[in-house]
C-alpha positions as a LaTeX table, in Angstrom:
\begin{tabular}{lrrr}
\hline
Residue & $x$ (\AA) & $y$ (\AA) & $z$ (\AA) \\
\hline
Gly1 & 0.00 & 0.00 & 0.00 \\
Ala2 & 1.72 & 3.06 & 1.36 \\
Ala3 & 5.11 & 1.98 & $-0.03$ \\
Gly4 & 3.70 & 1.63 & $-3.54$ \\
Gly5 & 3.32 & $-2.15$ & $-3.55$ \\
Val6 & 0.38 & $-4.42$ & $-4.29$ \\
Val7 & $-1.32$ & $-5.80$ & $-1.19$ \\
Glu8 & $-2.71$ & $-9.30$ & $-1.62$ \\
Ala9 & $-4.42$ & $-10.76$ & 1.44 \\
Ala10 & $-5.04$ & $-14.50$ & 1.76 \\
Ile11 & $-7.84$ & $-16.37$ & 3.50 \\
Ser12 & $-6.89$ & $-19.97$ & 4.25 \\
Tyr13 & $-9.70$ & $-22.29$ & 3.17 \\
Thr14 & $-10.56$ & $-24.88$ & 5.82 \\
Gly15 & $-13.38$ & $-27.39$ & 6.16 \\
Asp16 & $-16.11$ & $-27.70$ & 3.53 \\
Ile17 & $-18.82$ & $-25.09$ & 3.07 \\
Ser18 & $-20.81$ & $-27.57$ & 0.98 \\
Asp19 & $-21.13$ & $-29.92$ & 3.98 \\
Pro20 & $-23.92$ & $-28.77$ & 6.35 \\
Ser21 & $-22.49$ & $-30.91$ & 9.17 \\
Lys22 & $-19.35$ & $-28.72$ & 9.28 \\
Ala23 & $-20.51$ & $-25.59$ & 11.03 \\
Lys24 & $-17.27$ & $-23.87$ & 12.08 \\
Tyr25 & $-15.95$ & $-22.53$ & 8.76 \\
Thr26 & $-19.10$ & $-21.48$ & 6.91 \\
Leu27 & $-19.73$ & $-19.23$ & 3.93 \\
Asp28 & $-20.54$ & $-16.41$ & 6.35 \\
Tyr29 & $-17.19$ & $-16.95$ & 8.07 \\
Tyr30 & $-15.33$ & $-16.39$ & 4.78 \\
Leu31 & $-17.46$ & $-13.44$ & 3.72 \\
Asp32 & $-16.92$ & $-11.75$ & 7.09 \\
Leu33 & $-13.15$ & $-12.22$ & 6.82 \\
Ala34 & $-13.20$ & $-10.84$ & 3.28 \\
Arg35 & $-15.11$ & $-7.76$ & 4.45 \\
Gln36 & $-12.53$ & $-7.10$ & 7.15 \\
Leu37 & $-9.71$ & $-7.38$ & 4.62 \\
Val38 & $-11.43$ & $-5.12$ & 2.09 \\
Glu39 & $-11.78$ & $-2.51$ & 4.84 \\
Cys40 & $-7.98$ & $-2.61$ & 5.10 \\
His41 & $-7.81$ & $-1.49$ & 1.44 \\
Ile42 & $-6.29$ & $-4.65$ & $-0.04$ \\
His43 & $-5.74$ & $-4.79$ & $-3.79$ \\
Val44 & $-6.21$ & $-8.54$ & $-4.32$ \\
Leu45 & $-8.03$ & $-11.23$ & $-2.34$ \\
Cys46 & $-6.58$ & $-14.74$ & $-2.37$ \\
Ile47 & $-8.44$ & $-17.87$ & $-1.33$ \\
Lys48 & $-5.61$ & $-20.14$ & $-0.20$ \\
Asp49 & $-6.79$ & $-23.74$ & $-0.40$ \\
Met50 & $-3.60$ & $-25.19$ & 1.04 \\
Ala51 & $-4.88$ & $-28.78$ & 1.34 \\
Gly52 & $-6.99$ & $-29.01$ & $-1.82$ \\
Leu53 & $-10.26$ & $-29.18$ & 0.13 \\
Leu54 & $-12.19$ & $-26.79$ & $-2.13$ \\
Lys55 & $-14.60$ & $-29.07$ & $-4.01$ \\
Pro56 & $-16.22$ & $-27.84$ & $-7.25$ \\
Ala57 & $-19.63$ & $-27.15$ & $-5.68$ \\
Ala58 & $-18.06$ & $-25.31$ & $-2.74$ \\
Ala59 & $-15.85$ & $-23.35$ & $-5.16$ \\
Thr60 & $-18.90$ & $-22.20$ & $-7.10$ \\
Thr61 & $-20.69$ & $-21.13$ & $-3.92$ \\
Leu62 & $-17.73$ & $-19.31$ & $-2.37$ \\
Ile63 & $-16.38$ & $-17.49$ & $-5.43$ \\
Ser64 & $-19.88$ & $-16.53$ & $-6.63$ \\
Ala65 & $-20.67$ & $-15.01$ & $-3.23$ \\
Leu66 & $-17.38$ & $-13.10$ & $-3.11$ \\
Arg67 & $-17.80$ & $-11.86$ & $-6.68$ \\
Lys68 & $-21.35$ & $-10.70$ & $-5.98$ \\
Glu69 & $-20.33$ & $-8.71$ & $-2.90$ \\
Phe70 & $-17.03$ & $-7.41$ & $-4.29$ \\
Pro71 & $-17.59$ & $-7.04$ & $-8.06$ \\
Asn72 & $-14.39$ & $-5.08$ & $-8.69$ \\
Leu73 & $-11.99$ & $-6.91$ & $-6.37$ \\
Pro74 & $-9.48$ & $-9.21$ & $-8.13$ \\
Ile75 & $-9.89$ & $-12.75$ & $-6.76$ \\
His76 & $-7.02$ & $-15.24$ & $-6.88$ \\
Val77 & $-7.44$ & $-18.91$ & $-5.93$ \\
His78 & $-4.59$ & $-21.17$ & $-4.81$ \\
Thr79 & $-5.08$ & $-24.91$ & $-4.43$ \\
His80 & $-3.39$ & $-28.33$ & $-4.36$ \\
Asp81 & $-4.46$ & $-31.38$ & $-6.33$ \\
Thr82 & $-4.08$ & $-33.95$ & $-3.55$ \\
Ala83 & $-7.53$ & $-35.45$ & $-4.07$ \\
Gly84 & $-7.39$ & $-35.21$ & $-7.87$ \\
Thr85 & $-10.25$ & $-32.71$ & $-8.14$ \\
Gly86 & $-8.08$ & $-29.63$ & $-8.65$ \\
Val87 & $-8.83$ & $-29.07$ & $-12.34$ \\
Ala88 & $-12.59$ & $-29.39$ & $-11.79$ \\
Ser89 & $-12.48$ & $-27.02$ & $-8.83$ \\
Met90 & $-10.41$ & $-24.40$ & $-10.66$ \\
Leu91 & $-12.75$ & $-24.54$ & $-13.66$ \\
Ala92 & $-15.62$ & $-23.96$ & $-11.23$ \\
Cys93 & $-13.75$ & $-20.99$ & $-9.74$ \\
Ser94 & $-13.21$ & $-19.57$ & $-13.22$ \\
Ala95 & $-16.87$ & $-19.93$ & $-14.15$ \\
Ala96 & $-17.87$ & $-18.27$ & $-10.87$ \\
Gly97 & $-15.73$ & $-15.20$ & $-11.59$ \\
Ala98 & $-12.23$ & $-15.79$ & $-10.22$ \\
Asp99 & $-9.60$ & $-13.68$ & $-11.97$ \\
Ala100 & $-6.64$ & $-16.01$ & $-11.48$ \\
Val101 & $-6.05$ & $-19.58$ & $-10.35$ \\
Asp102 & $-2.78$ & $-21.33$ & $-9.56$ \\
Cys103 & $-1.66$ & $-24.34$ & $-11.56$ \\
Ala104 & 1.57 & $-26.13$ & $-12.50$ \\
Val105 & 3.03 & $-27.20$ & $-15.82$ \\
Asp106 & 1.80 & $-30.72$ & $-16.55$ \\
Ser107 & 5.10 & $-32.46$ & $-15.81$ \\
Met108 & 5.20 & $-30.89$ & $-12.33$ \\
Ser109 & 1.48 & $-31.05$ & $-11.54$ \\
Gly110 & $-0.94$ & $-33.31$ & $-9.74$ \\
Met111 & $-1.07$ & $-34.92$ & $-6.31$ \\
Thr112 & 0.22 & $-32.52$ & $-3.64$ \\
Ser113 & 1.32 & $-30.05$ & $-6.36$ \\
Gln114 & $-1.11$ & $-27.81$ & $-8.24$ \\
Pro115 & $-3.57$ & $-28.98$ & $-10.93$ \\
Ser116 & $-2.38$ & $-29.33$ & $-14.53$ \\
Met117 & $-1.92$ & $-26.07$ & $-16.43$ \\
Gly118 & $-2.31$ & $-27.80$ & $-19.79$ \\
Ser119 & $-5.62$ & $-29.33$ & $-18.75$ \\
Leu120 & $-6.97$ & $-25.97$ & $-17.60$ \\
Val121 & $-5.76$ & $-24.18$ & $-20.73$ \\
Ala122 & $-7.31$ & $-26.82$ & $-23.00$ \\
Ala123 & $-10.59$ & $-26.89$ & $-21.09$ \\
Leu124 & $-10.98$ & $-23.10$ & $-21.36$ \\
Gln125 & $-9.81$ & $-22.82$ & $-24.97$ \\
Asn126 & $-12.20$ & $-21.12$ & $-27.43$ \\
Gly127 & $-14.53$ & $-20.06$ & $-24.65$ \\
Glu128 & $-15.33$ & $-16.79$ & $-22.88$ \\
Arg129 & $-12.49$ & $-17.37$ & $-20.42$ \\
Asp130 & $-9.86$ & $-18.54$ & $-22.91$ \\
Thr131 & $-6.48$ & $-18.00$ & $-21.22$ \\
Gly132 & $-4.69$ & $-16.96$ & $-24.40$ \\
Val133 & $-1.95$ & $-19.50$ & $-23.67$ \\
Glu134 & $-0.89$ & $-21.56$ & $-26.69$ \\
Leu135 & $-0.76$ & $-25.27$ & $-25.90$ \\
Gln136 & 2.09 & $-25.81$ & $-28.38$ \\
Glu137 & 4.20 & $-23.20$ & $-26.59$ \\
Leu138 & 3.25 & $-24.61$ & $-23.20$ \\
Ser139 & 4.37 & $-28.08$ & $-24.30$ \\
Lys140 & 7.95 & $-26.79$ & $-24.61$ \\
Leu141 & 7.94 & $-25.86$ & $-20.93$ \\
Ile142 & 6.32 & $-29.16$ & $-20.02$ \\
Glu143 & 9.06 & $-31.11$ & $-21.82$ \\
Tyr144 & 11.83 & $-29.00$ & $-20.26$ \\
Trp145 & 10.61 & $-29.50$ & $-16.70$ \\
Glu146 & 10.01 & $-33.20$ & $-17.35$ \\
Thr147 & 13.73 & $-33.51$ & $-18.12$ \\
Val148 & 14.71 & $-31.44$ & $-15.09$ \\
Arg149 & 12.46 & $-33.51$ & $-12.84$ \\
Phe150 & 14.10 & $-36.71$ & $-14.07$ \\
Ser151 & 17.47 & $-35.33$ & $-12.94$ \\
Tyr152 & 16.12 & $-35.07$ & $-9.40$ \\
Ala153 & 14.25 & $-38.40$ & $-9.46$ \\
Ala154 & 16.20 & $-39.71$ & $-6.47$ \\
Phe155 & 14.52 & $-37.10$ & $-4.29$ \\
Glu156 & 10.94 & $-37.92$ & $-5.30$ \\
Ser157 & 8.60 & $-38.69$ & $-2.40$ \\
Gly158 & 7.45 & $-42.00$ & $-3.82$ \\
Gln159 & 3.82 & $-40.87$ & $-3.90$ \\
Lys160 & 2.13 & $-42.56$ & $-6.87$ \\
Ser161 & $-1.37$ & $-41.11$ & $-6.96$ \\
Gly162 & $-3.77$ & $-38.62$ & $-5.49$ \\
Ser163 & $-5.77$ & $-39.48$ & $-2.40$ \\
Ser164 & $-9.31$ & $-38.46$ & $-1.49$ \\
Glu165 & $-8.56$ & $-39.17$ & 2.18 \\
Val166 & $-7.29$ & $-35.58$ & 2.33 \\
Tyr167 & $-10.93$ & $-34.60$ & 2.85 \\
Asp168 & $-10.66$ & $-36.40$ & 6.20 \\
His169 & $-7.19$ & $-35.49$ & 7.48 \\
Glu170 & $-7.03$ & $-32.05$ & 5.76 \\
Met171 & $-3.23$ & $-32.11$ & 5.54 \\
Pro172 & $-1.75$ & $-29.22$ & 3.49 \\
Gly173 & $-0.15$ & $-30.28$ & 0.21 \\
Gly174 & 3.12 & $-28.63$ & 1.17 \\
Gln175 & 3.27 & $-30.62$ & 4.40 \\
Tyr176 & 2.24 & $-34.08$ & 3.17 \\
Thr177 & 5.54 & $-35.27$ & 1.73 \\
Asn178 & 7.58 & $-33.47$ & 4.42 \\
Leu179 & 5.64 & $-35.18$ & 7.20 \\
Gln180 & 5.99 & $-38.53$ & 5.42 \\
Phe181 & 9.77 & $-38.07$ & 5.29 \\
Gln182 & 9.91 & $-36.97$ & 8.94 \\
Ser183 & 7.85 & $-39.97$ & 9.99 \\
Thr184 & 10.31 & $-42.26$ & 8.22 \\
Ser185 & 13.22 & $-40.50$ & 9.96 \\
Leu186 & 11.52 & $-41.07$ & 13.32 \\
Gly187 & 11.08 & $-44.78$ & 12.66 \\
Leu188 & 7.37 & $-44.44$ & 11.91 \\
Ala189 & 7.49 & $-45.41$ & 8.22 \\
Asp190 & 5.33 & $-48.47$ & 8.81 \\
Gln191 & 2.84 & $-46.31$ & 10.72 \\
Trp192 & 2.34 & $-43.65$ & 8.02 \\
Ser193 & $-1.32$ & $-44.59$ & 7.57 \\
Gln194 & $-1.78$ & $-44.25$ & 11.32 \\
Val195 & 0.00 & $-40.88$ & 11.33 \\
Lys196 & $-2.48$ & $-39.63$ & 8.71 \\
Arg197 & $-5.43$ & $-40.82$ & 10.81 \\
Asn198 & $-3.81$ & $-39.25$ & 13.86 \\
Tyr199 & $-3.50$ & $-35.97$ & 11.96 \\
Ala200 & $-7.29$ & $-35.74$ & 11.79 \\
Ala201 & $-7.55$ & $-36.66$ & 15.49 \\
Ala202 & $-4.84$ & $-34.16$ & 16.44 \\
Asn203 & $-6.71$ & $-31.45$ & 14.56 \\
Arg204 & $-9.82$ & $-32.17$ & 16.62 \\
Leu205 & $-7.80$ & $-32.16$ & 19.86 \\
Leu206 & $-6.40$ & $-28.74$ & 18.97 \\
Gly207 & $-9.86$ & $-27.35$ & 18.22 \\
Asp208 & $-10.30$ & $-27.93$ & 14.45 \\
Ile209 & $-7.90$ & $-25.21$ & 13.42 \\
Val210 & $-6.77$ & $-23.55$ & 10.19 \\
Lys211 & $-3.82$ & $-25.71$ & 9.15 \\
Val212 & $-1.09$ & $-23.72$ & 7.43 \\
Thr213 & 2.50 & $-23.01$ & 8.49 \\
Pro214 & 3.16 & $-22.83$ & 11.44 \\
Ser215 & $-0.13$ & $-24.26$ & 12.80 \\
Ser216 & 0.05 & $-27.29$ & 10.49 \\
Lys217 & 3.39 & $-28.23$ & 12.07 \\
Val218 & 1.72 & $-28.31$ & 15.48 \\
Val219 & $-0.89$ & $-30.76$ & 14.17 \\
Gly220 & 1.80 & $-32.89$ & 12.52 \\
Asp221 & 3.95 & $-32.95$ & 15.66 \\
Leu222 & 1.00 & $-34.08$ & 17.76 \\
Ala223 & 0.04 & $-36.75$ & 15.19 \\
Gln224 & 3.56 & $-38.21$ & 15.26 \\
Phe225 & 3.67 & $-37.99$ & 19.05 \\
Met226 & 0.46 & $-40.01$ & 19.22 \\
Ala227 & 1.82 & $-42.67$ & 16.85 \\
Ala228 & 5.15 & $-42.95$ & 18.66 \\
Asn229 & 3.40 & $-43.39$ & 22.02 \\
Gly230 & 0.54 & $-45.59$ & 20.88 \\
Leu231 & $-2.09$ & $-43.00$ & 21.78 \\
Asp232 & $-5.50$ & $-42.46$ & 20.22 \\
Glu233 & $-7.67$ & $-39.37$ & 20.56 \\
Glu234 & $-9.41$ & $-40.52$ & 23.73 \\
Gly235 & $-6.10$ & $-41.62$ & 25.23 \\
Val236 & $-4.68$ & $-38.12$ & 24.77 \\
Arg237 & $-7.74$ & $-36.55$ & 26.37 \\
Ala238 & $-7.62$ & $-38.93$ & 29.32 \\
Gln239 & $-3.89$ & $-38.41$ & 29.97 \\
Ala240 & $-3.53$ & $-34.76$ & 28.92 \\
Glu241 & $-2.44$ & $-33.59$ & 32.38 \\
Thr242 & 0.44 & $-36.06$ & 32.61 \\
Leu243 & 1.69 & $-36.35$ & 29.02 \\
Ser244 & 4.92 & $-34.61$ & 27.98 \\
Phe245 & 3.66 & $-32.97$ & 24.78 \\
Pro246 & 5.95 & $-31.68$ & 21.99 \\
Ser247 & 7.08 & $-28.11$ & 22.64 \\
Ser248 & 5.18 & $-26.85$ & 19.58 \\
Val249 & 1.91 & $-28.18$ & 21.05 \\
Val250 & 2.55 & $-26.54$ & 24.43 \\
Glu251 & 3.46 & $-23.24$ & 22.77 \\
Tyr252 & 0.34 & $-23.44$ & 20.61 \\
Phe253 & $-1.87$ & $-23.69$ & 23.70 \\
Gln254 & 0.06 & $-20.79$ & 25.24 \\
Gly255 & $-1.03$ & $-18.70$ & 22.27 \\
Ala256 & 2.48 & $-18.34$ & 20.82 \\
Ile257 & 1.16 & $-18.45$ & 17.24 \\
Gly258 & $-2.07$ & $-16.61$ & 18.01 \\
Ile259 & $-5.57$ & $-17.47$ & 19.16 \\
Pro260 & $-7.50$ & $-19.77$ & 16.79 \\
His261 & $-10.98$ & $-19.02$ & 15.49 \\
Gly262 & $-13.39$ & $-20.02$ & 18.25 \\
Gly263 & $-10.69$ & $-20.02$ & 20.94 \\
Phe264 & $-8.79$ & $-22.90$ & 22.52 \\
Pro265 & $-10.62$ & $-26.11$ & 23.45 \\
Gln266 & $-11.12$ & $-26.61$ & 27.17 \\
Pro267 & $-10.14$ & $-28.33$ & 29.40 \\
Met268 & $-7.40$ & $-29.35$ & 26.95 \\
Gln269 & $-5.63$ & $-25.98$ & 27.06 \\
Ala270 & $-5.62$ & $-25.80$ & 30.86 \\
Gln271 & $-4.36$ & $-29.39$ & 31.13 \\
Val272 & $-1.48$ & $-28.82$ & 28.71 \\
Val273 & $-0.42$ & $-25.32$ & 29.79 \\
Lys274 & $-0.81$ & $-25.81$ & 33.56 \\
Glu275 & 1.04 & $-22.90$ & 35.23 \\
Leu276 & 2.82 & $-21.62$ & 32.12 \\
Pro277 & 2.10 & $-18.04$ & 30.95 \\
Val278 & $-0.30$ & $-17.48$ & 28.06 \\
Phe279 & $-0.62$ & $-14.67$ & 25.53 \\
Ala280 & $-3.76$ & $-12.57$ & 25.84 \\
Gly281 & $-3.75$ & $-11.48$ & 22.20 \\
Arg282 & $-1.56$ & $-11.50$ & 19.10 \\
Pro283 & 1.95 & $-12.47$ & 20.30 \\
Gly284 & 3.64 & $-10.36$ & 17.63 \\
Ala285 & 2.11 & $-7.23$ & 19.18 \\
Glu286 & 4.46 & $-7.65$ & 22.15 \\
Leu287 & 7.63 & $-7.77$ & 20.04 \\
Pro288 & 9.77 & $-4.62$ & 19.86 \\
Pro289 & 9.93 & $-2.89$ & 16.44 \\
Leu290 & 12.66 & $-4.26$ & 14.16 \\
Asp291 & 15.27 & $-1.75$ & 12.97 \\
Leu292 & 15.87 & $-2.87$ & 9.38 \\
Asp293 & 18.59 & $-0.28$ & 8.78 \\
Ala294 & 20.56 & $-1.44$ & 11.82 \\
Ser295 & 20.05 & $-5.08$ & 10.82 \\
Met296 & 21.34 & $-4.39$ & 7.31 \\
Ala297 & 24.38 & $-2.59$ & 8.71 \\
Ala298 & 25.13 & $-5.56$ & 10.97 \\
Leu299 & 24.81 & $-8.02$ & 8.08 \\
Lys300 & 27.07 & $-5.95$ & 5.83 \\
Ala301 & 29.65 & $-5.76$ & 8.61 \\
Lys302 & 29.59 & $-9.56$ & 8.86 \\
Tyr303 & 29.10 & $-10.63$ & 5.24 \\
Gly304 & 30.26 & $-7.66$ & 3.15 \\
Asp305 & 28.71 & $-4.83$ & 1.15 \\
Ser306 & 27.20 & $-7.23$ & $-1.40$ \\
Thr307 & 24.53 & $-8.16$ & 1.16 \\
Ser308 & 21.16 & $-7.66$ & $-0.55$ \\
Glu309 & 17.65 & $-6.87$ & 0.62 \\
Thr310 & 16.81 & $-10.52$ & $-0.10$ \\
Asp311 & 19.57 & $-11.51$ & 2.34 \\
Leu312 & 18.14 & $-9.10$ & 4.89 \\
Met313 & 14.61 & $-10.50$ & 4.60 \\
Ser314 & 15.96 & $-14.06$ & 4.76 \\
Trp315 & 17.88 & $-13.29$ & 7.93 \\
Val316 & 14.92 & $-11.50$ & 9.53 \\
Met317 & 12.61 & $-14.48$ & 9.00 \\
Tyr318 & 15.06 & $-17.39$ & 9.32 \\
Pro319 & 18.24 & $-16.15$ & 11.06 \\
Lys320 & 19.72 & $-19.58$ & 11.87 \\
Val321 & 19.00 & $-21.02$ & 8.43 \\
Phe322 & 20.45 & $-17.94$ & 6.71 \\
Glu323 & 23.62 & $-17.99$ & 8.81 \\
Gln324 & 24.14 & $-21.70$ & 8.12 \\
Phe325 & 23.62 & $-21.05$ & 4.40 \\
Lys326 & 26.23 & $-18.28$ & 4.38 \\
Ala327 & 28.65 & $-20.52$ & 6.28 \\
Asp328 & 28.16 & $-23.28$ & 3.69 \\
Val329 & 28.69 & $-20.86$ & 0.79 \\
His330 & 31.87 & $-19.58$ & 2.45 \\
His331 & 33.15 & $-23.15$ & 2.89 \\
Phe332 & 32.03 & $-24.77$ & $-0.37$ \\
Gly333 & 31.56 & $-21.81$ & $-2.71$ \\
Asp334 & 28.46 & $-21.13$ & $-4.81$ \\
Val335 & 27.50 & $-24.72$ & $-5.67$ \\
Ser336 & 24.46 & $-23.44$ & $-7.62$ \\
Lys337 & 26.92 & $-22.87$ & $-10.48$ \\
Leu338 & 27.52 & $-26.63$ & $-10.82$ \\
Pro339 & 25.59 & $-28.68$ & $-13.38$ \\
Thr340 & 22.84 & $-30.68$ & $-11.70$ \\
Arg341 & 24.34 & $-34.13$ & $-12.25$ \\
Ala342 & 27.78 & $-33.06$ & $-11.03$ \\
Tyr343 & 26.18 & $-31.64$ & $-7.89$ \\
Ile344 & 24.16 & $-34.78$ & $-7.13$ \\
Glu345 & 26.60 & $-37.51$ & $-8.24$ \\
Pro346 & 30.42 & $-37.78$ & $-8.21$ \\
Leu347 & 32.13 & $-37.25$ & $-11.55$ \\
Glu348 & 33.22 & $-40.31$ & $-13.51$ \\
Leu349 & 36.92 & $-41.21$ & $-13.37$ \\
Gly350 & 38.73 & $-38.89$ & $-15.79$ \\
Glu351 & 35.65 & $-36.71$ & $-16.37$ \\
Glu352 & 36.11 & $-32.95$ & $-16.40$ \\
Ile353 & 33.63 & $-30.10$ & $-16.30$ \\
Ser354 & 34.09 & $-26.34$ & $-16.56$ \\
Val355 & 32.18 & $-23.98$ & $-14.30$ \\
Glu356 & 31.80 & $-20.24$ & $-14.86$ \\
Leu357 & 31.90 & $-18.73$ & $-11.38$ \\
Glu358 & 31.33 & $-15.09$ & $-12.33$ \\
\hline
\end{tabular}
C-alpha cells in the first residue's frame, strides 16, 4: 500500500462449506473475513486452499458469493491437487468469476502439487475465459521440466497417486511429503497410515484449526507424538495432564502463534499449559519494532557490502538457516553454479567439467 506495492491478502480455506455438518468454517465466516480485509484497502483477495479441500460445488458457492459482494476486487485462488479434483475445482472458480487460479506445468502437476496447467488451458480454450496461452508453446515448458524432474528423481517422495482421504485429514499439500519423510526418519514409516489418521484426530484435539504453516506443524507434531506413544484421541484426552507434549503443542496452547478461530478447546488448554504463561492477544504485538537499517548494517559488517535486501529479509525471517547457508557458501563456494548431475553424483573417473563462477 503506502510503499507503492500491491497488497494481496489471503484467507486460508478450511473445512467444507458444501457440507452442512461442518458448522465452524461457513460461507458467512469467509465473507466476514473478506469484508474485514477489504476494509484494510487490499488490492487482491486470495483464497488459499492449502490442502486441496475446495470441491467444485463449494468453489462455485464461495467465489460466486465473493464476486457478488465485491464485483471489482481481483480474486485469486490457490489450491493443491491432492484429491485429484483440482482441475474441476479451478474450472468452477473460473466460471464463478475468479480472476486467477494457480496451476503447475503438466510435468510438475498433480497430487500434492497444483492442478495441470495444460488441462486448464485446453478446457478453457475457445470459450469466454480462454487463457490466451498456446498449448504448443506450453508443451515446450512441459518437456523442459520433465527432463529437469528426471534429474532429481532420487529425491521424489514416492507418492504414486492422489488421495481423497485428504478430505478427512485435511493435511496441506506442502506438508504431506515433508511429514511422510519426517515420519520415516523417526522410525514411523510403517505407521504412516496411522500418522495420517492421527492428523485428523490431532486437529480435533487442537480445536479444528486452520492448518497452514506454522499451525500445520503443530498438528503434525501431535500426530507423530500419538503414533510414537501408541495413543489415540481418547487416550490423549484422558492423559492430557500427565503427558509430555511436543514443545510446539505446548506453545500453541500458550497462544504463541495466536488465538484460533473459536478459541482454545477446554479443558485441553488448561491441562497442557498448567502454570505456564499465556498470551492474551496476538503475540507479535508484544515484540519490539525491528530496525531494518541497523540489521542491514550488521549483516554488511559480517558478510560484506554485497549483502542484498533478499539476504536481509531471509535473515529476519530465518536467522539460523540464513547464517548456516552463508557458512556453507563460504566453505564450499556457490554450488548453484555446478551442473545438476555433477552436484548430485560424483564425476566419472577422468571426467572434467568447466564452471563459470562469475
